[in-house]
Each structure stands twice: as structure tokens, then as C-alpha cells.
Amino acid sequence: MGRGRLPARRGLGCCVLVLLLLLEGSGSPGTPPPPRGPWAEEQGAVSEGGPWGRAKYEAVKKHLGAVGALSKQYWQYVACKVWQEGCEEEEKEQEERESSPMPSWGFPLVGQDYLEILSAWYCSFGKCCETGDCRIINNITGLEADLSGQLHGQHLAKAVVVRALQGFLQSPWPQKALVLSFHGWSGTGKNFVARLVASHLYRDGLKSECVRVFVSLLHFPHHNYVDSYKAQLQRQLSETLRRCRQALFIFDEAEKLHSSLLDAIRPFMAHHNSKGQADHQRPIFLFLSNLGGNTINEVALDFWRAGRAREEISMELLEQRLRLELQEAAEDSYAHSHLLRENLIDFVVPFLPLEYHHVKLCARDAFLARGLPYTEATLDEVAQMMVFVPKEEKLFSAQGCKSVPQRINYFLP
């Protein structure tokens, strides 16, 4: 057994012990209370006519032995339900007890209900449930708070992601998967938002069995094996959705996906009529792409040159220009842009280029994450180490905040 599970098991053992004491203390109607005097065995022989006659003593002893047997059954039941170790032996013993002509102790219905509740409670902290659905938390409030506090310079992305997820999860019968396509330069926060989404929808975040991450050049590097990739991808998507009705699929470097792989993905995003089905699925797809970054930057630069705040950039203005560029990209064999033409992408999420003060905020977060002290001068030094474009204005960080955590290593004592 792993050492990491011992505290959880001790906690569960305490709960079971308390439960068993309550059950044993309550007893069954008409059962005599246990003797309060010294045990007869310690006093020697007990006379038939004394206050603790032999017959009564044997009855009490038999009763306590039966309660002890029941306690053992309860413990075996919980161990089998939670850890699934020794289940075969327990099931065999249970079958023998049920087939035996002699009367035996069984679980009182109330007691078994208590144990079901207890094991379900334990499963909310462990990974003993049959599907991944018990680990879903859908903490949209927490997601919104973290996006507001940790995602810098992306007022459009914050609003769109929260609104899209909230509407999708609150819909009783979603007729298609939720598909979000993140666009912008490297280091502007696309991967960061994807991680936040995973950690606030699932207790285990990116490690959840309901979350799958695919990086195009890592998982599908060779065009000669596209058919094999296609079969593997389709199987992985199917297995994840069979395990979790609400699954999250993240495709990084989506612009590098081979067009044939879209045939494996497309059926899981298409429209369907799930109304009335008890096991309807809610898949969520996030596509992360650098496509459209130049268009986004041009709009941000135009606003800056006009003396307008970047917060004035509206989704309507930016989305129209961004969709136009992405549709043109589809003609240049950018596979995932075809999804936009087929109306399978619900929201195009733009990530604006980051300015000098945004980089300083990223540096501050990096120092805080590592518990390191910092000053305003230190944050300025980190920001000044970055490359800014265009050449004349030097307004936007060419790498966003991507290399900021590595830069602070220069300031370690």
C-alpha cells in the first residue's frame, strides 16, 4: 500500500469505529445490557442461583460474540467497498452465510445505509468510484475569481470563458459539445486558462481521468501514421466519455492538427438530440492556437495609437476580424479552421498581447508562487529583460509572460 493513503485510511477507520460503537451500543430490541460487574471468568465459578447465573452469563457471552462477528462483517464490508482488497474472500464468506441453514447475523438495513453513505463520502476524497463523475466540482465562482486575480490583460478571455462554461453547464439538455477556440501570441495565457478550467471543473485538475490533453507535434508528429493516430484518438475520446459524461479535451498547437484527425474529433462535437436521455454527455473541447495573433495585435496597436484603452476593445469588433482571418487560414490547410466553417466552434476567444505592466504583474505572481521577496525595482528588472515589439513603440512583449518564471532565477540569493 502507498504511504500517501495511510492518513485517509486512519480517518476512515475512526469513522467506522464510531459507527460500530453506535451500532453495538444500540443493540437490538429485547437484548439484555452487557454485565457491569466483574467477568465471571475472572471470579472463578459462578453459581446457577447467583445474580449472574450460568445461563444468563452464557446468553450475554453469546450476544457479545455475535455483535463482535457483526462488527467484523461491517469492517470487511467497508474495506471491500473502499479499498477493494480481499473482496473475493468476503464475497465467498457472505455466500456461505446466506446458504447456511443456521441463522446468522446480517446487516441491519439502517446500518448498511450508514456504510453506503460513509463509503460515498470517502470516495469524494479518493478515487474509488466507478466513473470520474464523482470528482467533478464545476466551481465556476472560483474560476471567475482566479481569472480576475491571476490572468492579466485579458478582459475579453475572462468574460467569454466564464460565460460560455456557465451557460453550458447550466443547460439541462445541451445539443452539442461546448467548443472554445483560444487564439493569440505565445505566452498570452492560453495554456494558463486551460489549466485553470481543468482545476475548477475537476477535483484532480489536469490529472483527472476526465481530462485529456493532446499536443499536436507531441502526440501526432508523423503524417505517415495519421491513420493509426486517428484510430487511437477516436478510441481515447470514446473511452473518456464512457468514463465521464462531462469530459474535457484540450488540443494544444491546434493549427498543426492533420486534417484527417478532424474526422475522429468531429462526431464528438456535432449536434445531437439528447433531450430525455438520462446519460446525456457534456464534452468540452478547448483548441489552443497561435493563429490570429497578428490580427489581434493589430487591433490592440490601433487602439493604443488612437489613445484608447485596450479595455475598450469589444468582442464584436475583434471576433469579426478574427473569424475572417481563420476562415482564410482554412484554405491554407489549417485543419482546425475548418471547424469554424462548419459552425462547430461556439466561441472564438482572443488573447491580447501583453504590455510592460502586465509582464510586471506576471513577475510578481512568479515571486509570490515561490515565496520569494521582491521590490518594484526587481519587477522592473525582470520586465526589462523581455523583448518588446513593434520596433518603434516597443509596446508588446514578444513572448508574453512565457519565460518570466525562468527570469526570476537571476534574482535568487
CSV table of C-alpha atoms in Angstrom, one decimal:
chain,number,residue,atom,x,y,z
A,1,MET,CA,0.0,0.0,0.0
A,2,GLY,CA,1.2,3.5,-0.7
A,3,ARG,CA,2.2,5.6,2.2
A,4,GLY,CA,0.2,8.5,1.0
A,5,ARG,CA,-3.1,6.8,1.6
A,6,LEU,CA,-2.5,5.9,5.3
A,7,PRO,CA,-3.9,9.2,6.8
A,8,ALA,CA,-7.0,8.8,4.8
A,9,ARG,CA,-7.4,5.2,5.9
A,10,ARG,CA,-6.9,6.2,9.5
A,11,GLY,CA,-9.6,8.8,9.2
A,12,LEU,CA,-11.9,6.3,7.7
A,13,GLY,CA,-11.1,3.8,10.4
A,14,CYS,CA,-12.0,6.3,13.1
A,15,CYS,CA,-15.3,7.0,11.4
A,16,VAL,CA,-16.1,3.2,11.1
A,17,LEU,CA,-15.1,2.7,14.7
A,18,VAL,CA,-17.5,5.4,15.9
A,19,LEU,CA,-20.2,3.9,13.7
A,20,LEU,CA,-19.7,0.4,15.0
A,21,LEU,CA,-19.7,1.6,18.6
A,22,LEU,CA,-23.1,3.3,18.0
A,23,LEU,CA,-24.5,0.3,16.3
A,24,GLU,CA,-23.2,-2.1,19.0
A,25,GLY,CA,-24.3,0.3,21.8
A,26,SER,CA,-27.9,0.5,20.4
A,27,GLY,CA,-28.2,-3.3,20.3
A,28,SER,CA,-31.5,-4.9,19.2
A,29,PRO,CA,-34.9,-4.7,20.9
A,30,GLY,CA,-35.1,-7.0,23.9
A,31,THR,CA,-31.4,-7.6,24.1
A,32,PRO,CA,-30.1,-7.6,27.7
A,33,PRO,CA,-27.4,-5.0,28.5
A,34,PRO,CA,-23.8,-6.2,29.0
A,35,PRO,CA,-22.9,-7.1,32.6
A,36,ARG,CA,-21.4,-4.2,34.7
A,37,GLY,CA,-19.9,-6.4,37.3
A,38,PRO,CA,-16.6,-8.3,37.1
A,39,TRP,CA,-16.5,-11.0,34.5
A,40,ALA,CA,-17.4,-14.4,35.8
A,41,GLU,CA,-14.3,-16.0,34.3
A,42,GLU,CA,-12.1,-13.7,36.5
A,43,GLN,CA,-14.1,-14.6,39.6
A,44,GLY,CA,-14.0,-18.3,39.2
A,45,ALA,CA,-17.0,-20.5,39.0
A,46,VAL,CA,-20.5,-18.8,39.0
A,47,SER,CA,-23.3,-20.5,40.8
A,48,GLU,CA,-26.6,-21.2,39.0
A,49,GLY,CA,-28.6,-19.3,41.5
A,50,GLY,CA,-26.3,-16.2,41.9
A,51,PRO,CA,-27.0,-12.8,40.5
A,52,TRP,CA,-25.0,-13.8,37.4
A,53,GLY,CA,-26.3,-17.2,36.8
A,54,ARG,CA,-24.5,-19.5,34.4
A,55,ALA,CA,-27.4,-19.4,31.9
A,56,LYS,CA,-27.6,-15.6,31.8
A,57,TYR,CA,-23.8,-15.4,31.6
A,58,GLU,CA,-23.7,-17.7,28.6
A,59,ALA,CA,-26.5,-15.7,26.9
A,60,VAL,CA,-24.6,-12.5,27.4
A,61,LYS,CA,-21.4,-14.0,26.2
A,62,LYS,CA,-23.2,-15.4,23.1
A,63,HIS,CA,-24.7,-12.0,22.4
A,64,LEU,CA,-21.4,-10.2,22.6
A,65,GLY,CA,-19.8,-12.8,20.4
A,66,ALA,CA,-22.4,-12.2,17.8
A,67,VAL,CA,-22.0,-8.4,18.0
A,68,GLY,CA,-18.3,-8.9,17.5
A,69,ALA,CA,-18.9,-11.0,14.4
A,70,LEU,CA,-21.2,-8.4,13.1
A,71,SER,CA,-18.5,-5.7,13.7
A,72,LYS,CA,-16.1,-7.8,11.7
A,73,GLN,CA,-18.6,-8.1,8.9
A,74,TYR,CA,-19.1,-4.3,8.9
A,75,TRP,CA,-15.4,-3.7,8.7
A,76,GLN,CA,-14.9,-6.3,5.8
A,77,TYR,CA,-17.8,-4.7,4.0
A,78,VAL,CA,-16.3,-1.2,4.2
A,79,ALA,CA,-12.8,-2.4,3.3
A,80,CYS,CA,-14.2,-4.1,0.3
A,81,LYS,CA,-16.3,-1.1,-0.8
A,82,VAL,CA,-13.5,1.4,-0.3
A,83,TRP,CA,-10.2,-0.4,-1.0
A,84,GLN,CA,-11.4,-3.5,-2.9
A,85,GLU,CA,-8.8,-5.7,-1.2
A,86,GLY,CA,-9.9,-9.1,-0.1
A,87,CYS,CA,-13.3,-8.7,-1.8
A,88,GLU,CA,-13.3,-12.2,-3.2
A,89,GLU,CA,-12.9,-13.8,0.2
A,90,GLU,CA,-15.5,-11.5,1.7
A,91,GLU,CA,-18.0,-12.4,-1.1
A,92,LYS,CA,-17.3,-16.1,-0.6
A,93,GLU,CA,-17.9,-15.8,3.1
A,94,GLN,CA,-21.1,-13.9,2.5
A,95,GLU,CA,-22.4,-16.6,0.1
A,96,GLU,CA,-21.6,-19.3,2.7
A,97,ARG,CA,-23.5,-17.3,5.4
A,98,GLU,CA,-26.5,-16.8,3.1
A,99,SER,CA,-26.6,-20.5,2.0
A,100,SER,CA,-26.2,-21.8,5.6
A,101,PRO,CA,-29.3,-23.3,7.2
A,102,MET,CA,-28.2,-21.9,10.6
A,103,PRO,CA,-29.4,-18.4,11.5
A,104,SER,CA,-26.6,-15.8,11.2
A,105,TRP,CA,-26.2,-12.1,11.8
A,106,GLY,CA,-26.9,-9.9,8.7
A,107,PHE,CA,-26.5,-6.2,8.2
A,108,PRO,CA,-29.4,-4.2,9.6
A,109,LEU,CA,-30.8,-2.1,6.7
A,110,VAL,CA,-30.1,1.2,8.6
A,111,GLY,CA,-26.5,0.2,9.3
A,112,GLN,CA,-25.9,-0.8,5.7
A,113,ASP,CA,-27.3,2.6,4.6
A,114,TYR,CA,-24.8,4.3,7.0
A,115,LEU,CA,-21.9,2.4,5.5
A,116,GLU,CA,-23.0,3.3,1.9
A,117,ILE,CA,-23.1,6.9,2.9
A,118,LEU,CA,-19.7,6.6,4.6
A,119,SER,CA,-18.0,4.9,1.6
A,120,ALA,CA,-19.6,7.5,-0.7
A,121,TRP,CA,-18.1,10.3,1.5
A,122,TYR,CA,-14.7,8.7,1.4
A,123,CYS,CA,-14.9,8.3,-2.4
A,124,SER,CA,-15.4,12.0,-2.7
A,125,PHE,CA,-11.8,12.3,-1.4
A,126,GLY,CA,-10.3,9.2,-3.1
A,127,LYS,CA,-10.5,7.6,-6.5
A,128,CYS,CA,-12.7,4.6,-5.7
A,129,CYS,CA,-15.8,5.5,-7.8
A,130,GLU,CA,-16.7,3.6,-10.9
A,131,THR,CA,-16.6,6.7,-13.1
A,132,GLY,CA,-14.8,10.0,-12.9
A,133,ASP,CA,-18.1,11.9,-12.5
A,134,CYS,CA,-17.8,11.8,-8.7
A,135,ARG,CA,-14.6,14.0,-9.0
A,136,ILE,CA,-16.4,16.8,-10.9
A,137,ILE,CA,-16.7,20.0,-8.9
A,138,ASN,CA,-17.7,22.7,-11.6
A,139,ASN,CA,-16.5,25.6,-9.4
A,140,ILE,CA,-17.3,28.5,-11.8
A,141,THR,CA,-17.2,31.0,-8.9
A,142,GLY,CA,-13.7,30.0,-8.1
A,143,LEU,CA,-12.7,30.0,-11.8
A,144,GLU,CA,-14.0,33.6,-12.2
A,145,ALA,CA,-12.1,34.7,-9.1
A,146,ASP,CA,-8.8,33.2,-10.2
A,147,LEU,CA,-9.2,34.5,-13.7
A,148,SER,CA,-9.7,38.0,-12.3
A,149,GLY,CA,-6.8,37.8,-9.9
A,150,GLN,CA,-4.2,35.8,-12.0
A,151,LEU,CA,-4.9,36.4,-15.7
A,152,HIS,CA,-3.6,39.8,-16.7
A,153,GLY,CA,-4.6,42.0,-19.6
A,154,GLN,CA,-7.3,39.6,-20.9
A,155,HIS,CA,-10.6,41.2,-20.2
A,156,LEU,CA,-12.2,39.5,-23.2
A,157,ALA,CA,-11.0,36.0,-22.5
A,158,LYS,CA,-12.1,36.2,-18.8
A,159,ALA,CA,-15.7,37.2,-19.8
A,160,VAL,CA,-16.1,34.8,-22.7
A,161,VAL,CA,-14.7,31.7,-20.9
A,162,VAL,CA,-16.8,32.2,-17.7
A,163,ARG,CA,-20.0,33.0,-19.6
A,164,ALA,CA,-19.6,30.1,-22.1
A,165,LEU,CA,-18.9,27.5,-19.4
A,166,GLN,CA,-21.6,28.7,-17.1
A,167,GLY,CA,-24.2,28.6,-19.8
A,168,PHE,CA,-23.2,25.2,-21.0
A,169,LEU,CA,-23.1,23.6,-17.5
A,170,GLN,CA,-26.5,25.1,-16.6
A,171,SER,CA,-28.2,23.9,-19.7
A,172,PRO,CA,-30.4,20.9,-18.9
A,173,TRP,CA,-30.0,19.4,-22.4
A,174,PRO,CA,-27.0,20.7,-24.4
A,175,GLN,CA,-27.5,19.7,-28.0
A,176,LYS,CA,-23.8,19.8,-28.8
A,177,ALA,CA,-20.4,19.8,-27.2
A,178,LEU,CA,-19.0,23.2,-26.0
A,179,VAL,CA,-16.1,24.1,-28.3
A,180,LEU,CA,-13.9,27.1,-27.4
A,181,SER,CA,-11.0,28.1,-29.7
A,182,PHE,CA,-8.2,30.2,-28.0
A,183,HIS,CA,-6.2,32.4,-30.2
A,184,GLY,CA,-3.2,34.7,-29.6
A,185,TRP,CA,0.5,35.0,-29.4
A,186,SER,CA,2.6,32.6,-27.3
A,187,GLY,CA,2.7,33.5,-23.6
A,188,THR,CA,-0.5,35.4,-23.5
A,189,GLY,CA,-2.3,32.9,-21.2
A,190,LYS,CA,-4.0,30.3,-23.4
A,191,ASN,CA,-2.4,27.3,-21.6
A,192,PHE,CA,-2.8,29.0,-18.2
A,193,VAL,CA,-6.6,29.4,-18.8
A,194,ALA,CA,-6.9,25.8,-19.9
A,195,ARG,CA,-5.2,24.7,-16.7
A,196,LEU,CA,-7.5,26.9,-14.6
A,197,VAL,CA,-10.6,25.5,-16.4
A,198,ALA,CA,-9.4,21.9,-15.6
A,199,SER,CA,-8.6,22.6,-12.0
A,200,HIS,CA,-12.0,24.3,-11.3
A,201,LEU,CA,-14.2,21.8,-13.2
A,202,TYR,CA,-12.4,18.7,-11.8
A,203,ARG,CA,-11.0,18.0,-8.3
A,204,ASP,CA,-7.9,16.4,-9.9
A,205,GLY,CA,-7.3,19.1,-12.5
A,206,LEU,CA,-5.3,18.1,-15.5
A,207,LYS,CA,-4.6,14.7,-13.7
A,208,SER,CA,-8.3,13.9,-13.8
A,209,GLU,CA,-9.4,10.8,-15.7
A,210,CYS,CA,-12.0,13.1,-17.3
A,211,VAL,CA,-9.4,15.3,-18.8
A,212,ARG,CA,-7.2,14.5,-21.9
A,213,VAL,CA,-4.5,16.8,-23.3
A,214,PHE,CA,-3.2,16.4,-26.8
A,215,VAL,CA,-0.2,18.4,-28.2
A,216,SER,CA,-0.2,18.1,-32.0
A,217,LEU,CA,3.6,17.8,-32.5
A,218,LEU,CA,4.0,15.5,-29.5
A,219,HIS,CA,1.1,13.1,-29.9
A,220,PHE,CA,0.7,13.2,-33.7
A,221,PRO,CA,4.2,14.0,-35.1
A,222,HIS,CA,4.4,11.9,-38.3
A,223,HIS,CA,2.0,12.3,-41.2
A,224,ASN,CA,2.8,8.8,-42.3
A,225,TYR,CA,1.0,7.4,-39.3
A,226,VAL,CA,-2.2,9.5,-39.5
A,227,ASP,CA,-4.5,6.5,-39.8
A,228,SER,CA,-3.1,5.0,-36.7
A,229,TYR,CA,-3.3,8.3,-34.8
A,230,LYS,CA,-6.9,8.7,-36.0
A,231,ALA,CA,-7.9,5.3,-34.6
A,232,GLN,CA,-6.1,5.9,-31.3
A,233,LEU,CA,-7.7,9.4,-30.9
A,234,GLN,CA,-11.2,8.1,-31.6
A,235,ARG,CA,-10.7,5.3,-29.1
A,236,GLN,CA,-9.4,7.7,-26.4
A,237,LEU,CA,-12.2,10.1,-26.9
A,238,SER,CA,-14.8,7.3,-26.7
A,239,GLU,CA,-13.2,5.8,-23.6
A,240,THR,CA,-13.0,9.1,-21.8
A,241,LEU,CA,-16.7,9.9,-22.5
A,242,ARG,CA,-17.7,6.4,-21.4
A,243,ARG,CA,-15.9,7.0,-18.1
A,244,CYS,CA,-17.1,10.6,-17.7
A,245,ARG,CA,-20.2,12.2,-19.1
A,246,GLN,CA,-18.6,15.6,-18.7
A,247,ALA,CA,-15.1,15.3,-20.2
A,248,LEU,CA,-12.6,18.0,-21.1
A,249,PHE,CA,-10.4,17.6,-24.2
A,250,ILE,CA,-7.6,20.1,-24.7
A,251,PHE,CA,-5.8,20.3,-28.1
A,252,ASP,CA,-2.6,22.4,-27.9
A,253,GLU,CA,-1.0,23.7,-31.1
A,254,ALA,CA,-4.3,23.0,-32.8
A,255,GLU,CA,-3.3,24.7,-36.0
A,256,LYS,CA,-0.8,21.8,-36.6
A,257,LEU,CA,-3.5,19.1,-36.5
A,258,HIS,CA,-3.6,17.0,-39.6
A,259,SER,CA,-7.0,17.3,-41.4
A,260,SER,CA,-7.6,13.6,-41.2
A,261,LEU,CA,-7.6,13.8,-37.4
A,262,LEU,CA,-10.7,16.1,-37.6
A,263,ASP,CA,-12.7,13.1,-38.8
A,264,ALA,CA,-12.0,11.5,-35.5
A,265,ILE,CA,-12.9,14.6,-33.5
A,266,ARG,CA,-15.9,15.9,-35.5
A,267,PRO,CA,-18.5,13.3,-34.4
A,268,PHE,CA,-18.0,14.1,-30.8
A,269,MET,CA,-18.7,17.8,-31.4
A,270,ALA,CA,-21.6,17.5,-33.8
A,271,HIS,CA,-25.2,18.5,-32.9
A,272,HIS,CA,-27.4,15.8,-31.4
A,273,ASN,CA,-30.7,15.5,-29.7
A,274,SER,CA,-30.1,14.3,-26.1
A,275,LYS,CA,-33.4,15.5,-24.6
A,276,GLY,CA,-34.9,12.9,-22.4
A,277,GLN,CA,-31.7,10.8,-22.2
A,278,ALA,CA,-30.6,10.1,-18.6
A,279,ASP,CA,-26.9,9.6,-19.7
A,280,HIS,CA,-26.5,12.5,-22.0
A,281,GLN,CA,-22.9,13.6,-22.4
A,282,ARG,CA,-21.4,17.1,-22.0
A,283,PRO,CA,-18.0,17.1,-23.7
A,284,ILE,CA,-15.9,20.3,-23.6
A,285,PHE,CA,-13.3,21.0,-26.3
A,286,LEU,CA,-10.5,23.6,-26.0
A,287,PHE,CA,-8.4,24.3,-29.0
A,288,LEU,CA,-5.3,26.4,-28.4
A,289,SER,CA,-3.7,28.1,-31.4
A,290,ASN,CA,-1.3,30.9,-32.4
A,291,LEU,CA,-3.4,31.6,-35.5
A,292,GLY,CA,-5.0,35.1,-35.5
A,293,GLY,CA,-2.3,36.5,-33.3
A,294,ASN,CA,-1.3,39.1,-35.8
A,295,THR,CA,-4.8,40.3,-36.3
A,296,ILE,CA,-5.4,40.6,-32.6
A,297,ASN,CA,-2.2,42.5,-32.2
A,298,GLU,CA,-3.0,44.9,-35.0
A,299,VAL,CA,-6.4,45.8,-33.3
A,300,ALA,CA,-4.7,46.3,-30.0
A,301,LEU,CA,-2.0,48.5,-31.6
A,302,ASP,CA,-4.6,50.6,-33.4
A,303,PHE,CA,-6.4,51.3,-30.2
A,304,TRP,CA,-3.1,52.3,-28.4
A,305,ARG,CA,-2.1,54.6,-31.3
A,306,ALA,CA,-5.6,56.2,-31.1
A,307,GLY,CA,-5.1,56.8,-27.4
A,308,ARG,CA,-7.9,54.4,-26.4
A,309,ALA,CA,-7.6,51.9,-23.6
A,310,ARG,CA,-7.3,48.2,-24.5
A,311,GLU,CA,-10.3,47.5,-22.3
A,312,GLU,CA,-12.4,49.4,-24.9
A,313,ILE,CA,-11.7,46.6,-27.4
A,314,SER,CA,-15.1,44.8,-27.9
A,315,MET,CA,-15.7,41.2,-28.6
A,316,GLU,CA,-17.9,42.1,-31.6
A,317,LEU,CA,-15.1,44.1,-33.3
A,318,LEU,CA,-12.3,41.6,-32.7
A,319,GLU,CA,-14.3,38.4,-33.3
A,320,GLN,CA,-15.4,39.6,-36.8
A,321,ARG,CA,-11.9,40.3,-38.0
A,322,LEU,CA,-10.6,37.2,-36.3
A,323,ARG,CA,-13.1,34.8,-37.8
A,324,LEU,CA,-12.3,36.3,-41.2
A,325,GLU,CA,-8.6,35.5,-40.9
A,326,LEU,CA,-9.3,32.0,-39.6
A,327,GLN,CA,-11.6,31.2,-42.5
A,328,GLU,CA,-8.9,32.3,-44.9
A,329,ALA,CA,-6.5,30.1,-43.0
A,330,ALA,CA,-8.7,27.1,-43.7
A,331,GLU,CA,-7.8,27.5,-47.4
A,332,ASP,CA,-4.2,27.2,-46.5
A,333,SER,CA,-4.8,23.7,-45.0
A,334,TYR,CA,-5.1,24.8,-41.4
A,335,ALA,CA,-7.2,21.9,-40.3
A,336,HIS,CA,-8.8,23.2,-37.2
A,337,SER,CA,-10.0,26.3,-39.0
A,338,HIS,CA,-12.4,24.0,-41.0
A,339,LEU,CA,-14.3,23.6,-37.7
A,340,LEU,CA,-15.1,27.3,-37.8
A,341,ARG,CA,-16.5,27.0,-41.3
A,342,GLU,CA,-18.7,24.1,-40.2
A,343,ASN,CA,-20.1,26.1,-37.2
A,344,LEU,CA,-18.7,23.6,-34.7
A,345,ILE,CA,-16.7,26.2,-32.8
A,346,ASP,CA,-19.0,28.1,-30.4
A,347,PHE,CA,-16.7,30.8,-29.2
A,348,VAL,CA,-13.5,32.3,-30.6
A,349,VAL,CA,-11.6,33.6,-27.6
A,350,PRO,CA,-9.0,36.3,-28.4
A,351,PHE,CA,-5.9,36.7,-26.1
A,352,LEU,CA,-4.5,40.2,-26.4
A,353,PRO,CA,-0.7,40.9,-26.5
A,354,LEU,CA,0.8,41.8,-23.1
A,355,GLU,CA,2.2,45.2,-22.3
A,356,TYR,CA,5.1,46.1,-19.9
A,357,HIS,CA,2.9,46.5,-16.8
A,358,HIS,CA,1.3,43.1,-17.5
A,359,VAL,CA,4.8,41.5,-17.5
A,360,LYS,CA,5.5,43.1,-14.1
A,361,LEU,CA,2.3,41.5,-12.7
A,362,CYS,CA,3.4,38.1,-14.1
A,363,ALA,CA,6.8,38.6,-12.4
A,364,ARG,CA,5.1,39.5,-9.1
A,365,ASP,CA,3.0,36.3,-9.3
A,366,ALA,CA,6.1,34.2,-10.0
A,367,PHE,CA,7.9,35.6,-6.9
A,368,LEU,CA,4.8,35.0,-4.8
A,369,ALA,CA,4.4,31.5,-6.1
A,370,ARG,CA,7.9,30.6,-4.9
A,371,GLY,CA,7.7,32.5,-1.7
A,372,LEU,CA,10.4,34.9,-2.7
A,373,PRO,CA,10.7,38.6,-1.7
A,374,TYR,CA,10.6,41.3,-4.4
A,375,THR,CA,10.6,45.0,-4.9
A,376,GLU,CA,9.2,47.3,-7.6
A,377,ALA,CA,12.8,47.7,-8.9
A,378,THR,CA,13.1,43.9,-9.1
A,379,LEU,CA,9.9,43.6,-11.1
A,380,ASP,CA,11.2,46.3,-13.5
A,381,GLU,CA,14.4,44.5,-14.0
A,382,VAL,CA,12.5,41.3,-14.9
A,383,ALA,CA,10.3,43.2,-17.4
A,384,GLN,CA,13.3,44.9,-18.9
A,385,MET,CA,14.8,41.5,-19.7
A,386,MET,CA,12.0,40.8,-22.1
A,387,VAL,CA,11.8,41.7,-25.8
A,388,PHE,CA,9.1,44.2,-26.8
A,389,VAL,CA,7.7,44.9,-30.3
A,390,PRO,CA,7.0,46.6,-32.6
A,391,LYS,CA,10.4,48.0,-33.1
A,392,GLU,CA,9.3,51.6,-32.9
A,393,GLU,CA,6.9,51.5,-30.0
A,394,LYS,CA,8.2,48.5,-28.1
A,395,LEU,CA,4.7,48.1,-26.7
A,396,PHE,CA,4.0,44.3,-26.6
A,397,SER,CA,6.1,41.5,-25.0
A,398,ALA,CA,7.1,39.2,-27.9
A,399,GLN,CA,6.9,36.2,-25.6
A,400,GLY,CA,4.2,37.4,-23.3
A,401,CYS,CA,4.8,36.1,-19.8
A,402,LYS,CA,6.1,32.7,-21.0
A,403,SER,CA,9.7,33.0,-19.8
A,404,VAL,CA,9.0,35.2,-16.7
A,405,PRO,CA,9.3,32.3,-14.1
A,406,GLN,CA,12.7,31.4,-15.5
A,407,ARG,CA,13.9,35.0,-15.5
A,408,ILE,CA,13.4,35.4,-11.7
A,409,ASN,CA,16.1,32.8,-11.2
A,410,TYR,CA,18.6,35.6,-11.9
A,411,PHE,CA,17.5,37.2,-8.7
A,412,LEU,CA,17.8,34.3,-6.3
A,413,PRO,CA,20.1,34.9,-3.3
